[in-house]
Coordinates of C-alpha atoms and ligand atoms in Angstrom, one line a residue:
X1014 CA 193.3 74.3 148.9
X1015 CA 190.7 71.5 149.1
X1016 CA 192.6 70.1 152.2
X1017 CA 192.6 73.5 153.8
X1018 CA 188.8 73.8 153.4
X1019 CA 188.3 70.3 154.6
X1020 CA 190.5 70.9 157.6
X1021 CA 188.7 74.1 158.4
X1022 CA 185.3 72.4 158.2
X1023 CA 186.5 69.5 160.4
X1024 CA 187.9 71.9 162.9
X1025 CA 184.6 73.8 162.9
X1026 CA 182.7 70.6 163.4
X1027 CA 184.9 69.7 166.3
X1028 CA 184.5 73.0 168.0
X1029 CA 180.7 72.9 167.6
X1030 CA 180.6 69.4 169.0
X1031 CA 182.8 70.4 171.9
X1032 CA 180.6 73.3 172.8
X1033 CA 177.4 71.4 172.6
X1034 CA 178.8 68.5 174.6
X1035 CA 178.5 70.7 177.7
X1036 CA 174.8 70.3 177.3
X1037 CA 174.9 66.6 177.2
X1038 CA 174.0 65.1 180.6
X1039 CA 174.8 61.4 181.3
X1040 CA 172.5 59.3 183.4
X1041 CA 175.0 59.5 186.3
X1042 CA 175.0 63.3 186.1
X1043 CA 171.2 63.3 186.1
X1044 CA 171.1 61.0 189.1
X1045 CA 173.5 63.4 190.8
X1046 CA 171.0 66.3 190.0
X1047 CA 168.2 64.2 191.5
X1048 CA 170.2 63.6 194.6
X1049 CA 171.1 67.2 195.0
X1050 CA 167.5 68.3 194.6
X1051 CA 166.5 65.8 197.3
X1052 CA 169.1 67.2 199.6
X1053 CA 167.9 70.8 199.0
X1054 CA 164.3 69.7 199.6
X1055 CA 165.3 68.4 203.0
X1056 CA 167.0 71.7 203.8
X1057 CA 163.9 73.6 202.9
X1058 CA 161.7 71.4 205.0
X1059 CA 163.8 71.4 208.2
X1060 CA 163.2 74.2 210.7
X1061 CA 166.9 74.7 211.4
X1062 CA 168.0 75.0 207.8
X1063 CA 164.8 76.5 206.2
X1064 CA 165.9 80.1 206.4
X1065 CA 169.0 79.6 204.4
X1066 CA 167.6 77.0 202.0
X1067 CA 167.3 77.9 198.4
X1068 CA 164.5 75.5 197.6
X1069 CA 162.1 77.1 200.0
X1070 CA 159.6 74.2 200.3
X1071 CA 156.8 76.6 201.2
X1072 CA 153.9 75.1 203.1
X1073 CA 150.7 75.9 201.2
X1074 CA 148.3 74.9 204.0
X1075 CA 146.4 72.8 201.5
X1076 CA 145.9 69.6 203.5
X1077 CA 144.1 67.4 201.1
X1078 CA 143.4 66.9 197.4
X1079 CA 139.7 66.9 196.4
X1080 CA 137.7 63.8 197.1
X1081 CA 134.6 64.7 194.9
X1082 CA 132.3 65.5 197.8
X1083 CA 133.2 69.2 197.6
X1084 CA 130.1 71.3 197.1
X1085 CA 129.2 75.0 197.0
X1086 CA 129.9 78.3 195.4
X1087 CA 133.4 79.8 195.6
X1088 CA 135.1 82.9 194.6
X1089 CA 138.6 82.8 193.2
X1090 CA 141.1 85.3 191.9
X1091 CA 143.6 84.5 189.3
X1092 CA 146.5 86.9 189.0
X1093 CA 148.8 86.5 186.1
X1094 CA 150.8 88.7 183.7
X1095 CA 148.9 91.9 183.0
X1096 CA 145.5 90.4 183.6
X1097 CA 143.6 89.4 186.6
X1098 CA 140.5 87.2 186.7
X1099 CA 137.8 87.1 189.3
X1100 CA 135.8 83.9 189.2
X1101 CA 132.7 82.5 190.7
X1102 CA 132.9 78.7 190.6
X1103 CA 129.9 76.5 191.4
X1104 CA 131.0 73.0 192.4
X1105 CA 128.4 70.3 192.7
X1106 CA 129.0 66.9 194.2
X1107 CA 126.9 63.8 193.8
X1108 CA 126.6 61.3 191.0
X1109 CA 127.0 63.9 188.3
X1110 CA 129.8 66.1 189.6
X1111 CA 129.9 69.5 187.9
X1112 CA 132.1 72.6 188.0
X1113 CA 130.5 75.7 186.5
X1114 CA 132.6 78.8 186.2
X1115 CA 131.8 82.4 185.6
X1116 CA 134.5 84.9 185.3
X1117 CA 135.5 88.4 184.3
X1118 CA 138.9 89.6 183.3
X1119 CA 140.4 92.8 184.5
X1120 CA 143.5 94.5 183.3
X1121 CA 146.2 95.4 185.7
X1122 CA 147.6 98.8 184.7
X1123 CA 151.4 98.9 184.4
X1124 CA 151.7 101.5 187.1
X1125 CA 149.9 99.2 189.5
X1126 CA 151.8 96.1 188.4
X1127 CA 155.1 97.9 189.1
X1128 CA 153.7 99.7 192.1
X1129 CA 153.4 98.7 195.7
X1130 CA 151.6 95.7 197.2
X1131 CA 149.1 98.1 198.7
X1132 CA 148.2 99.6 195.3
X1133 CA 147.8 96.2 193.9
X1134 CA 145.5 95.1 196.7
X1135 CA 143.4 98.2 196.3
X1136 CA 143.0 97.5 192.7
X1137 CA 142.0 93.9 193.4
X1138 CA 139.4 95.0 195.9
X1139 CA 137.8 97.3 193.4
X1140 CA 137.7 94.6 190.8
X1141 CA 136.1 92.1 193.2
X1142 CA 133.6 94.8 194.1
X1143 CA 132.8 95.3 190.4
X1144 CA 132.5 91.5 189.8
X1145 CA 130.1 91.0 192.7
X1146 CA 127.9 93.8 191.3
X1147 CA 128.2 92.2 187.8
X1148 CA 127.2 88.8 189.2
X1149 CA 124.4 90.4 191.3
X1150 CA 126.0 89.2 194.5
X1151 CA 125.3 91.7 197.3
X1152 CA 127.9 92.7 199.9
X1153 CA 129.2 93.7 202.3
X1154 CA 128.7 90.3 204.0
X1155 CA 128.1 88.1 201.1
X1156 CA 125.9 85.0 201.1
X1157 CA 127.4 81.5 201.0
X1158 CA 130.2 82.5 203.2
X1159 CA 131.8 84.9 200.8
X1160 CA 133.6 86.6 203.6
X1161 CA 137.2 86.9 203.1
X1162 CA 140.1 89.0 204.1
X1163 CA 143.5 90.2 203.4
X1164 CA 145.1 90.1 206.8
X1165 CA 147.4 92.9 205.8
X1166 CA 147.2 96.5 207.1
X1167 CA 145.0 97.7 204.3
X1168 CA 142.7 100.4 205.5
X1169 CA 140.9 100.7 202.2
X1170 CA 140.2 97.0 202.2
X1171 CA 138.6 97.2 205.6
X1172 CA 136.6 100.1 204.5
X1173 CA 135.1 98.5 201.5
X1174 CA 134.3 95.0 202.5
X1175 CA 133.9 92.8 205.5
X1176 CA 136.9 90.8 204.5
X1177 CA 137.7 87.9 206.6
X1178 CA 139.9 85.1 205.2
X1179 CA 142.1 84.6 202.2
X1180 CA 144.2 81.8 201.0
X1181 CA 147.0 82.4 198.7
X1182 CA 148.0 79.7 196.5
X1183 CA 150.7 79.0 193.9
X1184 CA 149.8 78.1 190.4
X1185 CA 151.4 74.7 190.8
X1186 CA 149.0 73.9 193.7
X1187 CA 146.0 75.0 191.5
X1188 CA 147.3 72.7 188.8
X1189 CA 147.6 69.7 191.1
X1190 CA 144.2 70.3 192.6
X1191 CA 142.5 70.6 189.2
X1192 CA 144.0 67.3 188.0
X1193 CA 143.3 65.7 191.4
X1194 CA 139.6 66.4 191.0
X1195 CA 139.6 64.2 187.9
X1196 CA 142.3 61.8 189.0
X1197 CA 142.7 60.9 192.7
X1198 CA 146.3 59.6 192.3
X1199 CA 147.4 63.1 191.4
X1200 CA 149.5 64.4 194.2
X1201 CA 152.1 66.4 192.4
X1202 CA 151.8 69.6 190.3
X1203 CA 154.3 70.8 187.7
X1204 CA 154.5 74.0 185.7
X1205 CA 156.9 74.8 182.9
X1206 CA 155.8 78.1 181.4
X1207 CA 157.4 80.4 178.8
X1208 CA 156.6 83.9 180.0
X1209 CA 159.7 86.0 179.8
X1210 CA 161.5 87.2 182.9
X1211 CA 160.6 90.8 182.2
X1212 CA 157.8 90.1 184.7
X1213 CA 160.0 88.8 187.3
X1214 CA 160.4 92.0 189.4
X1215 CA 156.7 91.4 190.0
X1216 CA 157.4 88.5 192.2
X1217 CA 159.5 90.7 194.5
X1218 CA 156.4 92.8 195.0
X1219 CA 153.7 90.3 195.0
X1220 CA 155.1 87.1 196.2
X1221 CA 156.5 88.0 199.7
X1222 CA 153.3 90.0 200.2
X1223 CA 151.0 87.1 199.4
X1224 CA 153.3 84.6 201.0
X1225 CA 153.0 86.5 204.2
X1226 CA 149.3 86.4 204.1
X1227 CA 149.2 82.7 203.5
X1228 CA 151.9 81.6 206.0
X1229 CA 150.8 83.9 208.8
X1230 CA 147.3 82.6 208.8
X1231 CA 147.5 78.8 208.6
X1232 CA 144.5 78.4 210.8
X1233 CA 142.1 80.2 208.5
X1234 CA 140.2 78.3 206.0
X1235 CA 139.4 80.2 202.9
X1236 CA 136.3 81.0 201.0
X1237 CA 138.3 83.0 198.5
X1238 CA 141.5 81.8 196.9
X1239 CA 144.0 84.0 195.2
X1240 CA 146.3 82.4 192.7
X1241 CA 149.7 83.8 192.0
X1242 CA 151.3 83.0 188.7
X1243 CA 155.0 83.1 188.1
X1244 CA 157.2 83.1 185.1
X1245 CA 159.0 79.9 185.0
X1246 CA 159.1 76.4 186.4
X1247 CA 158.0 75.0 189.7
X1248 CA 156.5 72.0 191.4
X1249 CA 154.4 71.1 194.4
X1250 CA 153.5 67.8 196.0
X1251 CA 151.8 66.3 199.0
X1252 CA 154.3 65.9 201.9
X1253 CA 153.8 64.2 205.2
X1254 CA 153.1 66.8 207.9
X1255 CA 155.7 65.2 210.2
X1256 CA 158.4 66.2 207.7
X1257 CA 157.2 69.7 207.4
X1258 CA 159.1 71.1 210.4
X1259 CA 158.1 74.7 209.6
X1260 CA 154.5 74.1 210.5
X1261 CA 153.2 72.7 213.8
X1262 CA 151.5 69.4 213.8
X1263 CA 152.4 65.9 212.7
X1264 CA 149.2 64.6 211.4
X1265 CA 148.2 64.1 207.8
X1266 CA 149.7 65.8 204.8
X1267 CA 150.3 69.2 203.3
X1268 CA 150.9 70.4 199.8
X1269 CA 154.4 71.9 199.6
X1270 CA 155.1 74.6 197.0
X1271 CA 158.7 73.8 196.4
X1272 CA 159.7 76.9 194.5
X1273 CA 162.2 74.6 192.8
X1274 CA 163.2 77.3 190.3
X1275 CA 165.7 78.5 192.8
X1276 CA 167.5 75.2 192.9
X1277 CA 171.2 75.9 192.2
X1278 CA 171.1 79.5 193.5
X1279 CA 173.7 78.4 196.1
X1280 CA 176.0 77.2 193.4
X1281 CA 175.1 73.5 193.7
X1282 CA 174.5 73.2 189.9
X1283 CA 177.5 75.3 188.9
X1284 CA 179.4 72.2 187.5
X1285 CA 176.7 71.6 185.0
X1286 CA 175.9 75.2 184.1
X1287 CA 177.5 76.4 180.9
X1288 CA 178.9 79.8 180.0
X1289 CA 175.7 80.4 178.1
X1290 CA 173.6 79.8 181.2
X1291 CA 175.8 82.3 183.0
X1292 CA 175.4 84.9 180.3
X1293 CA 171.6 84.5 180.2
X1294 CA 171.5 84.8 184.0
X1295 CA 173.8 87.8 184.1
X1296 CA 171.6 89.7 181.6
X1297 CA 168.4 88.7 183.3
X1298 CA 166.4 91.0 185.6
X1299 CA 167.1 88.7 188.5
X1300 CA 170.7 87.8 188.1
X1301 CA 171.9 85.0 190.3
X1302 CA 168.3 83.9 191.1
X1303 CA 166.2 81.0 189.8
X1304 CA 169.1 79.3 188.2
X1305 CA 167.4 75.9 187.7
X1306 CA 164.4 77.7 186.2
X1307 CA 166.7 79.5 183.8
X1308 CA 167.9 76.1 182.4
X1309 CA 164.3 74.8 182.1
X1310 CA 161.6 77.2 181.2
X1311 CA 160.6 78.4 177.8
X1312 CA 161.9 81.8 177.1
X1313 CA 165.1 81.3 178.9
X1314 CA 165.7 78.4 176.6
X1315 CA 165.3 80.7 173.7
X1316 CA 167.8 83.0 175.3
X1317 CA 170.3 80.2 175.8
X1318 CA 169.9 79.3 172.1
X1319 CA 170.3 82.9 171.0
X1320 CA 173.6 83.2 173.0
X1321 CA 175.0 80.0 171.5
X1322 CA 174.0 81.3 168.0
X1323 CA 175.7 84.6 168.6
X1324 CA 178.9 82.8 169.7
X1325 CA 178.8 80.5 166.7
X1326 CA 178.2 83.4 164.4
X1327 CA 181.2 85.3 166.0
X1328 CA 183.3 82.3 165.3
X1329 CA 182.1 82.2 161.7
X1330 CA 180.1 79.0 161.9
X1331 CA 176.8 80.6 161.2
X1332 CA 175.0 83.3 159.2
X1333 CA 178.2 84.0 157.2
X1334 CA 179.7 85.4 160.4
X1335 CA 177.3 88.4 160.4
X1336 CA 175.5 89.2 163.7
X1337 CA 172.2 90.7 162.6
X1338 CA 170.1 93.0 164.7
X1339 CA 167.4 90.4 165.3
X1340 CA 170.0 88.0 166.7
X1341 CA 171.0 90.8 169.2
X1342 CA 167.4 91.1 170.3
X1343 CA 166.5 89.5 173.7
X1344 CA 163.5 87.2 173.6
X1345 CA 163.2 86.6 169.9
X1346 CA 163.2 82.8 170.3
X1347 CA 159.8 82.3 171.8
X1348 CA 158.7 78.8 172.8
X1349 CA 156.5 78.7 169.7
X1350 CA 159.5 79.2 167.4
X1351 CA 161.6 76.7 169.3
X1352 CA 158.7 74.2 169.1
X1353 CA 158.3 74.8 165.3
X1354 CA 162.0 74.6 164.6
X1355 CA 162.3 71.3 166.4
X1356 CA 159.2 69.7 164.9
X1357 CA 160.1 66.5 163.1
X1358 CA 157.5 67.2 160.5
X1359 CA 159.2 70.4 159.4
X1360 CA 161.5 70.2 156.4
X1361 CA 164.7 72.3 156.5
X1362 CA 163.2 74.7 154.1
X1363 CA 160.5 75.5 156.6
X1364 CA 163.0 75.9 159.3
X1365 CA 164.7 78.4 157.1
X1366 CA 161.4 80.2 156.6
X1367 CA 160.9 80.5 160.3
X1368 CA 164.4 81.9 160.7
X1369 CA 163.6 84.3 157.9
X1370 CA 160.5 85.3 159.7
X1371 CA 162.7 86.1 162.7
X1372 CA 164.9 88.2 160.4
X1373 CA 167.7 85.7 160.3
X1374 CA 168.9 85.1 156.9
X1375 CA 170.1 81.5 156.9
X1376 CA 171.6 79.0 154.5
X1377 CA 170.6 75.3 154.6
X1378 CA 173.6 74.5 156.7
X1379 CA 172.7 77.3 159.1
X1380 CA 169.2 75.8 159.5
X1381 CA 170.6 72.4 160.3
X1382 CA 172.9 73.9 163.0
X1383 CA 170.2 76.1 164.5
X1384 CA 167.9 73.0 164.7
X1385 CA 170.6 71.0 166.4
X1386 CA 171.3 73.8 168.9
X1387 CA 167.6 74.1 169.8
X1388 CA 167.4 70.3 170.2
X1389 CA 170.4 70.1 172.5
X1390 CA 169.1 72.9 174.8
X1391 CA 165.6 71.7 175.1
X1392 CA 166.7 68.1 175.6
X1393 CA 168.8 69.2 178.6
X1394 CA 165.9 71.2 179.9
X1395 CA 163.5 68.3 179.8
X1396 CA 166.1 66.0 181.4
X1397 CA 166.8 68.5 184.2
X1398 CA 163.1 68.9 184.8
X1399 CA 162.8 65.1 184.8
X1400 CA 165.6 64.7 187.3
X1401 CA 163.9 67.2 189.7
X1402 CA 160.6 65.3 189.3
X1403 CA 162.3 62.0 189.9
X1404 CA 163.5 63.4 193.3
X1405 CA 159.9 64.4 194.2
X1406 CA 158.2 61.1 193.3
X1407 CA 160.9 59.0 195.0
X1408 CA 160.5 61.1 198.1
X1409 CA 156.8 60.5 198.2
X1410 CA 157.4 56.8 197.7
X1411 CA 160.0 56.7 200.5
X1412 CA 157.7 58.8 202.8
X1413 CA 155.2 56.0 202.5
X1414 CA 157.6 53.1 202.8
X1415 CA 156.5 51.7 199.5
X1416 CA 158.4 49.5 197.1
X1417 CA 156.4 50.8 194.2
X1418 CA 154.4 54.0 193.9
X1419 CA 151.7 54.9 191.4
X1420 CA 151.4 58.6 191.2
X1421 CA 150.0 61.2 188.7
X1422 CA 151.6 64.6 188.1
X1423 CA 149.2 67.4 187.0
X1424 CA 151.1 69.5 184.5
X1425 CA 150.6 72.9 182.9
X1426 CA 152.7 75.2 180.8
X1427 CA 153.3 76.0 177.2
X1428 CA 156.7 74.3 177.0
X1429 CA 155.2 71.1 178.1
X1430 CA 152.1 71.4 176.0
X1431 CA 153.6 72.8 172.8
X1432 CA 157.1 71.5 172.4
X1433 CA 157.3 68.4 170.2
X1434 CA 159.8 66.6 172.4
X1435 CA 160.0 68.1 175.9
X1436 CA 157.3 66.0 177.5
X1437 CA 158.5 62.7 176.0
X1438 CA 162.1 63.3 177.1
X1439 CA 161.0 64.5 180.6
X1440 CA 158.8 61.4 181.1
X1441 CA 161.6 59.1 179.9
X1442 CA 164.0 60.7 182.3
X1443 CA 161.7 60.3 185.3
X1444 CA 161.2 56.7 184.4
X1445 CA 164.9 56.0 184.2
X1446 CA 165.8 57.9 187.3
X1447 CA 162.9 56.6 189.4
X1448 CA 162.4 53.1 188.3
X1449 CA 160.3 52.2 191.4
X1450 CA 157.7 54.8 190.6
X1451 CA 155.0 54.5 188.0
X1452 CA 154.4 58.1 187.0
X1453 CA 151.5 59.3 184.8
X1454 CA 151.1 62.8 183.6
X1455 CA 147.8 64.6 183.3
X1456 CA 147.4 68.0 181.5
X1457 CA 145.7 70.5 183.6
X1458 CA 142.7 72.5 182.4
X1459 CA 142.4 76.0 183.8
X1460 CA 144.5 75.1 186.9
X1461 CA 144.5 78.7 187.9
X1462 CA 140.8 79.5 188.1
X1463 CA 139.3 76.1 188.8
X1464 CA 142.3 75.1 190.9
X1465 CA 142.0 78.1 193.2
X1466 CA 138.3 77.4 193.7
X1467 CA 138.9 73.7 194.4
X1468 CA 141.5 74.7 197.0
X1469 CA 138.8 76.8 198.7
X1470 CA 136.3 74.0 198.3
X1471 CA 138.6 71.4 199.9
X1472 CA 139.3 73.8 202.8
X1473 CA 135.6 74.3 203.4
X1474 CA 135.0 70.5 203.3
X1475 CA 137.8 69.8 205.8
X1476 CA 136.4 72.5 208.1
X1477 CA 132.9 71.0 207.9
X1478 CA 134.2 67.5 208.5
X1479 CA 136.2 68.8 211.5
X1480 CA 133.2 70.5 213.1
X1481 CA 130.8 67.6 212.6
Ligands
BGC2759 C1 157.6 81.2 190.4 C2 156.7 80.1 190.9 C3 155.7 79.7 189.8 C4 156.4 79.3 188.6 C5 155.5 78.9 187.4 C6 158.2 80.7 189.0 O1 158.9 81.8 188.5 O2 158.6 81.4 191.3 O3 156.0 80.6 192.0 O4 155.0 78.6 190.3 O5 157.2 80.4 188.1 O6 154.6 79.9 187.1

């Protein structure tokens, strides 16, 4: 009897180990991920391969990071989730540099969020109009060069304002710019957020629409920046213009919005994806897309964990073999819970209490296993993110023919900020995989609002420099 129980437990232990081993990535595997990311980056940058590339390497038309001489008043829009912010940002140069921000938040009604790009633009315009009234700024041609435009066929826009130029920027670029304002070696932006993919249909409506505006008007320098927020993970960095074959010109640099979340969408990560990753992808709203992002960013991690727990429960390793309703619920493992469960300071009893809070009735052994599962999944996420980042910093170093590169990465995102281990493991991975780069990480503060305004400010500075 005793032997039978011992045998069953040993077998259970073996099966658990075997399952979780799929999440273990060796240094060689991570180096391989880094190499593949690098190859995909090249495909995105080259004219001939760009259209079919999965890592899109979108030119942002941001040609410089701030140098501190930016000065003036700028409008910015920050679009994210169900809210939308309009900001007036006053940037002052000189000995005592200051950035003063005024903003107002507007809701985006669900019908509009799920509606057409046109409806969204109309809504944006009426919010800008309200904000200008609120700030006492008079239109239609606003002072301080507040003339901006959406170069789309938008009759109502034309009717309401004399809109001239708009820049559309990704949140990673805003993050990089905000950090670069404080730290000039910041030439990379990184985001690892934890919003759930239920928003992801939004990108299909918004992103191509904004992307079109931005890409089709590279020659325009903005006074107004619009920031788009996504739902997962992404990075941007300063690339040499000569390598950006999708944009004319060889001089200087340009910030590239990598859209690295789509890495692996061509199957190049299939050998490291597990059945749980496939399940999470299959049941997501954008199946087959953003595969790298789905192994990295917060809420997907919770989903991977949940799927492993369901499997373990079915096999009788957890929760007395009972699959409860909460366990069947998509999205219950938010980043905050993962972060709490993995906190070293938390005793098992507290882990149990958290699981209880989630409606999961656990024993002490269950809590240990849940904590292990969370740890394995988030560790892999941090390592994969680090491998991607290693590819980016080494590319910058090689671009410049340097033996060693000192670079700072501006970072935003709840997973990075809240999780007790993610940042440390990610940093360590970058260090191991890119030993010739000395990489620092700087947390971004309001990368969306401030970043968008700084992009505008830099654009205006470059234009002034070019004309003088
Ligand atoms: C989007 C990116 C965005 C990232 C972080 C991704 O889902 O595709 O554009 O930068 O989320 O918000």
